[in-house]
């Protein structure tokens, strides 16, 4: 196992370029299964989750060719052999469940392993399954395998009790080849949904309302191959923005500013200087961080995936701030690790009260999930002394060579074997 070793309190300055969005590339890879023609997906980040998703597609004989150097993934699903119920693999990443909609749509049948929970929550898929049955699928869920079948999916009216990102994506992919019209109400509005829909439209799908809470789909007979470039990763961008607000002045290139609105506005509330210029954004620490309040919400609210990183910033802010986590039921695992670095945080249910302290001090901490790990990197950069972060495989799921990008900004961070 490997760890990051960080010597903190280095002033960061310079520029960093953002990779393609993991959470956009994964559903788009699943959408490529909707046609037997080749799809070319560009700006795909060479992350662990992407490589596992590629393996999962290969287990059902989907042809893939991923050039990690050029970040181009070619996918051709012209002879899918069996159900993707290779639970060894599909159990590794929850995003594998996103193939369900496409496989059901294309073949009228799929068996896929029921995704488990993870450290941040139980992560049920009830909204996915309820939506599939609204489209006429018969569903059984035994021995950890979800069995979906339907002679021909028929369009229908779906209302999501919660604007689930994954359920919205899966149900769009199930509806694009269904007979007739489907309406998804209370749909997720994240930029990754809009990106998926622009890819599907290039394939010939008839979709309107992407990015709003009501998405309308008219089923078509078939879809053809397409080429598409994935949007930049707004969460990677936000993570570097917080590093700039905490430790210096960083220009983040290759971003889409409107995807970062909630993060920009909250960082300005803390007193950070944020300047937008085209597809770049510069964030600078102005000497004092003032604490503020955060409530995570579905897009366009403040993203839950930025909550841990923002909490790290607030541990050194002036005054008290409250973070309310409304999306996941257990997304405060980083609090215990930040306590070990001297942070003053009290949690009560899904709220965390952060009182700024004068300094954080480095010690051994462990990443418990992807964004909690990113939060510990931010804290390590701001701490006096050496911080060692173990279980960094969590971090590498969502950040491509983050240590190289930080070193280029002046950070003292190394990856070492964890004996
Ligand atoms: C996506 O997960 C992202 N993952 C998550 O990013 C992100 O945190 C999340 O959306 C929210 O923005 C990918 O896109 C691969 P949800 P997803 O369905 O689709 C409940 C990261 O750090 N729910 O919107 O699984 C669920 O329990 C990851 O990159 C149901 O109750 O999120 C949760 O409380 C972490 N029933 C809430 O909805 C369902 O059927 C949001 O989940 C589905 C979800």
Short mmCIF file of C-alpha atoms and ligand atoms in Angstrom, two decimals:
data_model
loop_
_atom_site.label_atom_id
_atom_site.label_comp_id
_atom_site.label_asym_id
_atom_site.label_seq_id
_atom_site.Cartn_x
_atom_site.Cartn_y
_atom_site.Cartn_z
CA UNK A 1 0.00 0.00 0.00
CA UNK A 2 1.17 3.54 -0.64
CA UNK A 3 0.98 6.79 1.26
CA UNK A 4 1.41 10.49 0.59
CA UNK A 5 4.00 12.28 2.74
CA UNK A 6 3.46 16.04 2.85
CA UNK A 7 5.62 18.71 4.47
CA UNK A 8 3.12 21.52 5.03
CA UNK A 9 3.11 25.32 5.02
CA UNK A 10 4.68 25.66 1.56
CA UNK A 11 3.24 28.60 -0.36
CA UNK A 12 1.60 27.31 -3.56
CA UNK A 13 1.66 29.26 -6.79
CA UNK A 14 1.37 28.56 -10.49
CA UNK A 15 -1.04 26.91 -12.90
CA UNK A 16 -2.68 23.52 -13.13
CA UNK A 17 -4.80 21.98 -15.90
CA UNK A 18 -7.91 19.98 -15.06
CA UNK A 19 -8.49 16.45 -16.41
CA UNK A 20 -11.75 15.12 -17.84
CA UNK A 21 -14.61 14.37 -15.46
CA UNK A 22 -14.64 10.85 -13.95
CA UNK A 23 -18.35 11.19 -13.19
CA UNK A 24 -19.11 12.11 -16.78
CA UNK A 25 -16.83 9.57 -18.46
CA UNK A 26 -18.29 6.61 -16.52
CA UNK A 27 -21.95 7.00 -17.62
CA UNK A 28 -20.81 7.90 -21.16
CA UNK A 29 -18.84 4.63 -21.31
CA UNK A 30 -22.06 2.83 -20.31
CA UNK A 31 -24.02 4.72 -22.98
CA UNK A 32 -21.65 3.44 -25.69
CA UNK A 33 -23.23 0.00 -25.13
CA UNK A 34 -26.44 1.30 -26.74
CA UNK A 35 -25.02 0.85 -30.26
CA UNK A 36 -23.01 -1.78 -32.13
CA UNK A 37 -21.02 0.97 -33.84
CA UNK A 38 -17.74 2.39 -32.55
CA UNK A 39 -17.84 5.32 -30.12
CA UNK A 40 -14.82 7.59 -29.58
CA UNK A 41 -14.72 9.30 -26.18
CA UNK A 42 -12.06 12.00 -25.65
CA UNK A 43 -10.66 13.70 -22.54
CA UNK A 44 -11.16 10.50 -20.52
CA UNK A 45 -9.01 10.62 -17.35
CA UNK A 46 -6.71 7.62 -16.81
CA UNK A 47 -8.12 6.90 -13.34
CA UNK A 48 -8.50 3.58 -11.51
CA UNK A 49 -12.32 3.69 -11.76
CA UNK A 50 -12.14 4.21 -15.53
CA UNK A 51 -9.77 1.24 -15.93
CA UNK A 52 -12.06 -0.96 -13.81
CA UNK A 53 -15.09 0.11 -15.86
CA UNK A 54 -13.12 -0.78 -19.00
CA UNK A 55 -12.39 -4.23 -17.52
CA UNK A 56 -16.09 -4.67 -16.76
CA UNK A 57 -17.00 -3.90 -20.38
CA UNK A 58 -14.33 -6.36 -21.54
CA UNK A 59 -15.87 -9.14 -19.37
CA UNK A 60 -18.98 -8.92 -21.57
CA UNK A 61 -16.84 -8.95 -24.74
CA UNK A 62 -17.17 -5.25 -25.45
CA UNK A 63 -14.15 -4.14 -27.47
CA UNK A 64 -12.30 -1.23 -25.88
CA UNK A 65 -9.07 0.57 -26.67
CA UNK A 66 -7.97 3.21 -24.16
CA UNK A 67 -4.97 5.37 -25.05
CA UNK A 68 -4.07 6.73 -21.61
CA UNK A 69 -1.51 9.05 -23.22
CA UNK A 70 -4.12 10.77 -25.39
CA UNK A 71 -7.02 10.16 -22.99
CA UNK A 72 -9.04 8.65 -25.87
CA UNK A 73 -11.30 5.65 -25.23
CA UNK A 74 -12.71 3.72 -28.19
CA UNK A 75 -15.64 1.40 -27.44
CA UNK A 76 -17.40 -1.04 -29.79
CA UNK A 77 -20.21 -3.19 -28.36
CA UNK A 78 -20.93 -5.28 -31.47
CA UNK A 79 -20.84 -8.70 -29.89
CA UNK A 80 -21.75 -8.48 -26.24
CA UNK A 81 -21.74 -12.08 -25.02
CA UNK A 82 -23.20 -12.34 -21.55
CA UNK A 83 -24.64 -10.48 -18.64
CA UNK A 84 -22.30 -8.24 -16.74
CA UNK A 85 -22.70 -10.15 -13.55
CA UNK A 86 -19.02 -10.59 -12.92
CA UNK A 87 -19.59 -9.60 -9.35
CA UNK A 88 -15.87 -9.69 -8.55
CA UNK A 89 -15.41 -6.73 -10.87
CA UNK A 90 -18.83 -5.07 -10.79
CA UNK A 91 -18.62 -5.13 -7.01
CA UNK A 92 -15.48 -2.98 -7.20
CA UNK A 93 -17.14 0.18 -8.47
CA UNK A 94 -20.74 1.22 -8.05
CA UNK A 95 -20.69 2.96 -11.41
CA UNK A 96 -20.81 -0.52 -13.03
CA UNK A 97 -24.53 -0.45 -12.21
CA UNK A 98 -24.83 2.30 -14.82
CA UNK A 99 -24.55 -0.40 -17.54
CA UNK A 100 -27.96 -1.78 -16.46
CA UNK A 101 -30.02 0.78 -18.38
CA UNK A 102 -28.05 0.36 -21.59
CA UNK A 103 -27.98 -3.45 -21.52
CA UNK A 104 -31.69 -3.66 -20.69
CA UNK A 105 -32.43 -1.18 -23.47
CA UNK A 106 -30.34 -2.95 -26.09
CA UNK A 107 -30.95 -6.62 -25.24
CA UNK A 108 -34.13 -6.64 -23.14
CA UNK A 109 -32.28 -8.56 -20.44
CA UNK A 110 -29.38 -8.11 -18.06
CA UNK A 111 -28.14 -9.61 -14.82
CA UNK A 112 -25.87 -7.39 -12.81
CA UNK A 113 -24.52 -7.56 -9.31
CA UNK A 114 -26.34 -5.46 -6.76
CA UNK A 115 -23.98 -2.63 -5.80
CA UNK A 116 -23.10 -2.55 -2.13
CA UNK A 117 -22.77 0.43 0.12
CA UNK A 118 -19.59 2.33 0.74
CA UNK A 119 -18.10 4.30 3.62
CA UNK A 120 -20.22 7.40 2.93
CA UNK A 121 -23.56 5.67 2.86
CA UNK A 122 -25.73 2.64 2.04
CA UNK A 123 -26.08 3.88 -1.55
CA UNK A 124 -29.36 2.07 -2.44
CA UNK A 125 -30.52 1.74 -6.06
CA UNK A 126 -34.26 1.60 -5.35
CA UNK A 127 -34.95 4.67 -7.52
CA UNK A 128 -33.15 3.03 -10.46
CA UNK A 129 -35.23 -0.16 -10.06
CA UNK A 130 -38.53 1.69 -9.55
CA UNK A 131 -37.86 3.61 -12.76
CA UNK A 132 -36.98 0.47 -14.74
CA UNK A 133 -40.27 -1.13 -13.67
CA UNK A 134 -42.15 2.02 -14.76
CA UNK A 135 -40.68 1.35 -18.22
CA UNK A 136 -42.01 -2.22 -18.14
CA UNK A 137 -39.03 -4.18 -16.86
CA UNK A 138 -39.55 -7.27 -14.68
CA UNK A 139 -37.08 -7.20 -11.81
CA UNK A 140 -35.80 -9.85 -9.44
CA UNK A 141 -33.10 -9.34 -6.88
CA UNK A 142 -31.70 -12.59 -5.45
CA UNK A 143 -28.32 -13.87 -4.35
CA UNK A 144 -26.87 -10.39 -4.86
CA UNK A 145 -27.80 -10.32 -8.53
CA UNK A 146 -30.38 -7.95 -10.02
CA UNK A 147 -32.11 -9.65 -12.95
CA UNK A 148 -33.83 -7.20 -15.32
CA UNK A 149 -35.86 -8.29 -18.31
CA UNK A 150 -38.39 -6.85 -20.73
CA UNK A 151 -39.43 -7.83 -24.25
CA UNK A 152 -39.63 -4.19 -25.21
CA UNK A 153 -39.35 -1.25 -22.86
CA UNK A 154 -42.26 1.18 -23.13
CA UNK A 155 -41.99 4.90 -22.38
CA UNK A 156 -43.62 6.09 -19.17
CA UNK A 157 -43.91 8.83 -16.54
CA UNK A 158 -41.17 8.56 -13.91
CA UNK A 159 -41.00 10.73 -10.78
CA UNK A 160 -37.76 10.47 -8.79
CA UNK A 161 -38.36 10.80 -5.03
CA UNK A 162 -34.83 12.22 -4.90
CA UNK A 163 -32.92 13.81 -7.82
CA UNK A 164 -30.46 10.91 -7.91
CA UNK A 165 -27.60 11.42 -10.41
CA UNK A 166 -27.13 7.70 -11.11
CA UNK A 167 -30.84 6.93 -11.34
CA UNK A 168 -31.37 9.84 -13.77
CA UNK A 169 -28.48 8.59 -15.94
CA UNK A 170 -29.57 4.93 -15.86
CA UNK A 171 -33.20 5.75 -16.70
CA UNK A 172 -32.25 8.05 -19.58
CA UNK A 173 -30.21 5.18 -21.04
CA UNK A 174 -33.15 2.80 -20.55
CA UNK A 175 -35.59 5.20 -22.24
CA UNK A 176 -33.70 6.21 -25.39
CA UNK A 177 -34.60 2.97 -27.27
CA UNK A 178 -37.96 2.40 -25.52
CA UNK A 179 -41.26 2.57 -27.44
CA UNK A 180 -42.85 6.04 -27.06
CA UNK A 181 -42.21 8.94 -24.72
CA UNK A 182 -40.67 8.99 -21.27
CA UNK A 183 -40.74 11.90 -18.84
CA UNK A 184 -38.37 11.92 -15.86
CA UNK A 185 -39.55 14.45 -13.26
CA UNK A 186 -37.46 15.66 -10.33
CA UNK A 187 -34.44 14.61 -12.41
CA UNK A 188 -30.87 15.41 -11.35
CA UNK A 189 -29.49 18.58 -13.02
CA UNK A 190 -25.75 17.98 -12.58
CA UNK A 191 -23.48 19.01 -15.52
CA UNK A 192 -22.58 15.32 -15.95
CA UNK A 193 -26.21 14.60 -16.89
CA UNK A 194 -26.11 17.33 -19.53
CA UNK A 195 -22.84 15.90 -20.86
CA UNK A 196 -24.32 12.38 -21.07
CA UNK A 197 -27.34 13.73 -22.96
CA UNK A 198 -25.22 15.64 -25.45
CA UNK A 199 -23.33 12.39 -26.18
CA UNK A 200 -26.62 10.46 -26.55
CA UNK A 201 -28.01 13.13 -28.89
CA UNK A 202 -24.89 12.76 -31.06
CA UNK A 203 -25.75 9.03 -31.19
CA UNK A 204 -29.22 9.94 -32.51
CA UNK A 205 -31.23 9.97 -29.27
CA UNK A 206 -34.25 12.28 -28.96
CA UNK A 207 -33.83 14.01 -25.56
CA UNK A 208 -34.90 17.43 -24.30
CA UNK A 209 -34.65 19.14 -20.91
CA UNK A 210 -31.18 17.91 -19.91
CA UNK A 211 -29.92 20.10 -17.07
CA UNK A 212 -33.46 20.83 -15.90
CA UNK A 213 -35.57 18.84 -13.43
CA UNK A 214 -37.78 17.47 -16.23
CA UNK A 215 -36.20 15.38 -18.97
CA UNK A 216 -38.28 14.21 -21.95
CA UNK A 217 -37.16 11.31 -24.13
CA UNK A 218 -38.80 9.92 -27.27
CA UNK A 219 -37.53 6.41 -28.02
CA UNK A 220 -35.87 5.81 -31.39
CA UNK A 221 -35.33 2.55 -33.30
CA UNK A 222 -31.54 2.49 -33.01
CA UNK A 223 -28.52 4.61 -32.13
CA UNK A 224 -25.28 5.02 -34.10
CA UNK A 225 -21.68 5.53 -33.03
CA UNK A 226 -20.48 9.02 -32.09
CA UNK A 227 -17.44 10.95 -30.97
CA UNK A 228 -17.52 13.15 -27.87
CA UNK A 229 -15.15 15.00 -25.55
CA UNK A 230 -15.94 14.73 -21.84
CA UNK A 231 -16.36 17.93 -19.79
CA UNK A 232 -13.62 18.94 -17.33
CA UNK A 233 -13.86 17.57 -13.79
CA UNK A 234 -15.54 20.30 -11.72
CA UNK A 235 -14.67 18.53 -8.46
CA UNK A 236 -10.98 18.26 -9.28
CA UNK A 237 -11.13 21.96 -10.24
CA UNK A 238 -12.89 22.82 -6.97
CA UNK A 239 -10.31 20.88 -4.98
CA UNK A 240 -7.46 22.93 -6.47
CA UNK A 241 -9.47 26.13 -5.95
CA UNK A 242 -9.62 25.32 -2.24
CA UNK A 243 -5.87 24.60 -2.21
CA UNK A 244 -5.35 28.10 -3.64
CA UNK A 245 -7.65 29.70 -1.08
CA UNK A 246 -5.78 27.89 1.69
CA UNK A 247 -2.13 28.04 0.62
CA UNK A 248 -1.34 30.70 -1.97
CA UNK A 249 -2.42 31.62 -5.49
CA UNK A 250 -3.37 28.99 -8.07
CA UNK A 251 -4.66 29.40 -11.63
CA UNK A 252 -6.80 26.47 -12.70
CA UNK A 253 -7.02 26.06 -16.48
CA UNK A 254 -9.51 24.16 -18.63
CA UNK A 255 -12.60 24.69 -16.47
CA UNK A 256 -16.23 25.57 -17.26
CA UNK A 257 -16.93 28.50 -14.86
CA UNK A 258 -20.69 27.99 -14.66
CA UNK A 259 -20.07 24.50 -13.26
CA UNK A 260 -18.18 26.12 -10.37
CA UNK A 261 -20.72 28.81 -9.31
CA UNK A 262 -21.48 27.45 -5.79
CA UNK A 263 -17.77 26.92 -5.03
CA UNK A 264 -16.81 30.41 -6.31
CA UNK A 265 -19.52 32.09 -4.27
CA UNK A 266 -18.66 30.23 -1.05
CA UNK A 267 -14.91 30.83 -1.46
CA UNK A 268 -15.58 34.56 -1.90
CA UNK A 269 -17.57 34.47 1.36
CA UNK A 270 -14.43 33.19 3.10
CA UNK A 271 -12.48 36.20 1.77
CA UNK A 272 -10.57 34.38 -0.97
CA UNK A 273 -9.87 36.41 -4.13
CA UNK A 274 -11.43 34.59 -7.11
CA UNK A 275 -10.91 35.89 -10.66
CA UNK A 276 -12.48 34.22 -13.70
CA UNK A 277 -10.98 34.64 -17.17
CA UNK A 278 -12.39 32.55 -20.01
CA UNK A 279 -11.80 28.88 -19.18
CA UNK A 280 -9.39 29.72 -16.34
CA UNK A 281 -10.02 30.67 -12.75
CA UNK A 282 -7.48 32.08 -10.28
CA UNK A 283 -8.00 31.66 -6.54
CA UNK A 284 -5.78 33.47 -4.05
CA UNK A 285 -5.49 33.44 -0.28
CA UNK A 286 -5.76 37.04 0.93
CA UNK A 287 -4.24 36.49 4.34
CA UNK A 288 -7.34 35.67 6.36
CA UNK A 289 -9.97 32.97 5.91
CA UNK A 290 -13.38 33.84 7.38
CA UNK A 291 -15.60 30.89 8.20
CA UNK A 292 -19.04 30.61 6.60
CA UNK A 293 -21.92 28.11 6.48
CA UNK A 294 -22.36 25.37 3.86
CA UNK A 295 -25.34 23.19 3.06
CA UNK A 296 -24.76 20.49 0.44
CA UNK A 297 -27.58 20.24 -2.10
CA UNK A 298 -28.26 18.65 -5.48
CA UNK A 299 -26.93 20.78 -8.38
CA UNK A 300 -27.00 23.77 -8.70
CA UNK A 301 -26.54 23.75 -4.91
CA UNK A 302 -23.18 23.28 -3.19
CA UNK A 303 -21.82 19.86 -4.28
CA UNK A 304 -21.50 17.16 -1.63
CA UNK A 305 -18.26 16.07 -3.33
CA UNK A 306 -16.70 19.38 -2.26
CA UNK A 307 -17.85 19.22 1.38
CA UNK A 308 -14.80 17.47 2.93
CA UNK A 309 -12.31 19.71 1.12
CA UNK A 310 -14.16 22.88 2.18
CA UNK A 311 -14.22 21.63 5.77
CA UNK A 312 -10.41 21.39 5.73
CA UNK A 313 -10.23 25.04 4.64
CA UNK A 314 -12.57 26.03 7.45
CA UNK A 315 -10.48 24.34 10.17
CA UNK A 316 -8.12 27.34 9.91
CA UNK A 317 -10.80 29.98 9.28
CA UNK A 318 -11.66 32.82 11.64
CA UNK A 319 -14.80 32.21 13.67
CA UNK A 320 -17.27 29.34 13.48
CA UNK A 321 -18.90 27.75 10.45
CA UNK A 322 -21.56 25.06 10.13
CA UNK A 323 -21.60 22.42 7.39
CA UNK A 324 -24.86 20.55 6.78
CA UNK A 325 -24.50 17.38 4.69
CA UNK A 326 -27.91 16.62 3.16
CA UNK A 327 -26.96 14.11 0.41
CA UNK A 328 -25.14 11.22 2.13
CA UNK A 329 -25.83 9.89 5.59
CA UNK A 330 -22.22 9.22 6.61
CA UNK A 331 -19.99 11.72 4.90
CA UNK A 332 -18.08 13.03 7.94
CA UNK A 333 -15.45 10.28 8.18
CA UNK A 334 -12.73 12.88 7.57
CA UNK A 335 -13.68 14.67 10.82
CA UNK A 336 -11.91 12.11 13.03
CA UNK A 337 -8.76 12.38 10.95
CA UNK A 338 -8.86 16.20 11.02
CA UNK A 339 -9.21 16.03 14.83
CA UNK A 340 -5.87 14.19 14.87
CA UNK A 341 -4.34 17.26 13.17
CA UNK A 342 -5.73 19.62 15.80
CA UNK A 343 -8.98 20.70 14.15
CA UNK A 344 -11.87 21.81 16.38
CA UNK A 345 -14.98 20.18 14.84
CA UNK A 346 -18.13 18.94 16.55
CA UNK A 347 -20.65 16.82 14.66
CA UNK A 348 -24.33 16.61 15.53
CA UNK A 349 -26.25 14.33 13.13
CA UNK A 350 -25.67 15.61 9.60
CA UNK A 351 -24.20 18.92 10.81
CA UNK A 352 -20.60 19.73 11.62
CA UNK A 353 -19.65 22.83 13.64
CA UNK A 354 -16.13 23.99 12.77
CA UNK A 355 -14.32 26.45 15.02
CA UNK A 356 -11.20 27.82 13.36
CA UNK A 357 -7.89 27.10 15.09
CA UNK A 358 -4.57 28.89 14.82
CA UNK A 359 -2.73 25.94 13.31
CA UNK A 360 -2.95 22.33 12.25
CA UNK A 361 -0.09 19.94 12.95
CA UNK A 362 1.01 17.04 10.79
CA UNK A 363 0.59 13.40 11.86
CA UNK A 364 -0.41 10.00 10.45
CA UNK A 365 -3.94 10.00 9.01
CA UNK A 366 -5.88 7.69 6.69
CA UNK A 367 -8.04 8.33 3.68
CA UNK A 368 -11.47 6.75 4.24
CA UNK A 369 -12.99 7.66 0.86
CA UNK A 370 -12.16 9.63 -2.25
CA UNK A 371 -13.07 13.17 -1.21
CA UNK A 372 -12.14 12.68 2.46
CA UNK A 373 -8.67 11.79 1.17
CA UNK A 374 -8.57 15.00 -0.85
CA UNK A 375 -9.57 16.91 2.29
CA UNK A 376 -6.61 15.41 4.16
CA UNK A 377 -4.25 16.54 1.39
CA UNK A 378 -5.56 20.10 1.77
CA UNK A 379 -5.12 19.86 5.57
CA UNK A 380 -1.60 18.43 5.16
CA UNK A 381 -0.62 21.31 2.87
CA UNK A 382 -1.75 23.75 5.59
CA UNK A 383 -0.28 21.88 8.60
CA UNK A 384 2.96 22.47 10.45
CA UNK A 385 5.29 19.48 10.07
CA UNK A 386 4.84 16.20 8.23
CA UNK A 387 1.47 14.61 7.40
CA UNK A 388 1.36 11.00 6.21
CA UNK A 389 -1.86 9.94 4.44
CA UNK A 390 -2.38 6.19 4.03
CA UNK A 391 -4.94 4.31 1.86
CA UNK A 392 -4.27 6.73 -0.99
CA UNK A 393 -5.86 4.28 -3.47
CA UNK A 394 -9.11 6.04 -2.48
CA UNK A 395 -7.67 9.37 -3.67
CA UNK A 396 -6.27 7.94 -6.91
CA UNK A 397 -9.80 6.82 -7.89
CA UNK A 398 -10.68 10.43 -8.63
CA UNK A 399 -7.48 12.46 -9.00
CA UNK A 400 -4.98 11.81 -11.80
CA UNK A 401 -1.40 12.20 -10.48
CA UNK A 402 -2.47 14.79 -7.91
CA UNK A 403 0.97 14.72 -6.32
CA UNK A 404 2.67 15.77 -9.61
CA UNK A 405 0.18 18.61 -10.05
CA UNK A 406 0.80 19.80 -6.46
CA UNK A 407 4.59 19.53 -6.80
CA UNK A 408 4.40 21.75 -9.91
CA UNK A 409 2.67 24.33 -7.67
CA UNK A 410 5.45 24.22 -5.06
CA UNK A 411 4.09 21.65 -2.63
CA UNK A 412 6.41 19.23 -0.86
CA UNK A 413 4.52 15.95 -1.38
CA UNK A 414 5.89 12.47 -2.10
CA UNK A 415 4.30 9.10 -2.74
CA UNK A 416 5.98 6.34 -0.70
CA UNK A 417 5.39 2.72 0.16
CA UNK A 418 3.52 2.37 3.43
CA UNK A 419 5.47 -0.24 5.45
C1 LIG B 1 -23.00 10.33 -8.05
O1 LIG B 1 -23.23 9.20 -7.22
C2 LIG B 1 -21.48 10.54 -8.02
N1 LIG B 1 -20.81 9.34 -8.55
C3 LIG B 1 -21.04 10.81 -6.58
O2 LIG B 1 -19.64 11.10 -6.62
C4 LIG B 1 -21.77 12.04 -6.06
O3 LIG B 1 -21.41 12.26 -4.71
C5 LIG B 1 -23.28 11.80 -6.16
O4 LIG B 1 -23.63 11.50 -7.53
C6 LIG B 1 -24.09 13.02 -5.72
O5 LIG B 1 -23.75 14.12 -6.49
C7 LIG B 1 -20.76 9.17 -9.88
O6 LIG B 1 -21.29 9.95 -10.66
C8 LIG B 1 -20.03 7.94 -10.36
P1 LIG B 1 -27.02 9.78 -6.12
P2 LIG B 1 -24.72 8.52 -7.19
O7 LIG B 1 -27.74 8.63 -6.73
O8 LIG B 1 -25.32 8.58 -8.53
C9 LIG B 1 -29.70 8.32 -2.54
C10 LIG B 1 -17.42 10.96 -6.01
O9 LIG B 1 -16.88 11.40 -4.99
N2 LIG B 1 -30.25 7.36 -3.50
O10 LIG B 1 -27.32 11.16 -6.62
O11 LIG B 1 -24.61 7.21 -6.52
C11 LIG B 1 -28.27 7.97 -2.16
O12 LIG B 1 -28.26 7.03 -1.11
C12 LIG B 1 -18.74 10.24 -5.91
O13 LIG B 1 -16.99 11.12 -7.17
C13 LIG B 1 -31.33 6.58 -3.10
O14 LIG B 1 -31.82 6.69 -1.98
O15 LIG B 1 -25.46 9.54 -6.22
C14 LIG B 1 -27.70 9.30 -1.72
O16 LIG B 1 -28.06 9.53 -0.38
C15 LIG B 1 -19.12 10.00 -4.46
N3 LIG B 1 -31.84 5.67 -3.98
C16 LIG B 1 -28.42 10.30 -2.63
O17 LIG B 1 -29.56 9.61 -3.17
C17 LIG B 1 -31.31 5.50 -5.23
O18 LIG B 1 -31.83 4.66 -6.00
C18 LIG B 1 -27.58 10.80 -3.79
O19 LIG B 1 -27.23 9.68 -4.53
C19 LIG B 1 -30.20 6.30 -5.61
C20 LIG B 1 -29.70 7.22 -4.73
#
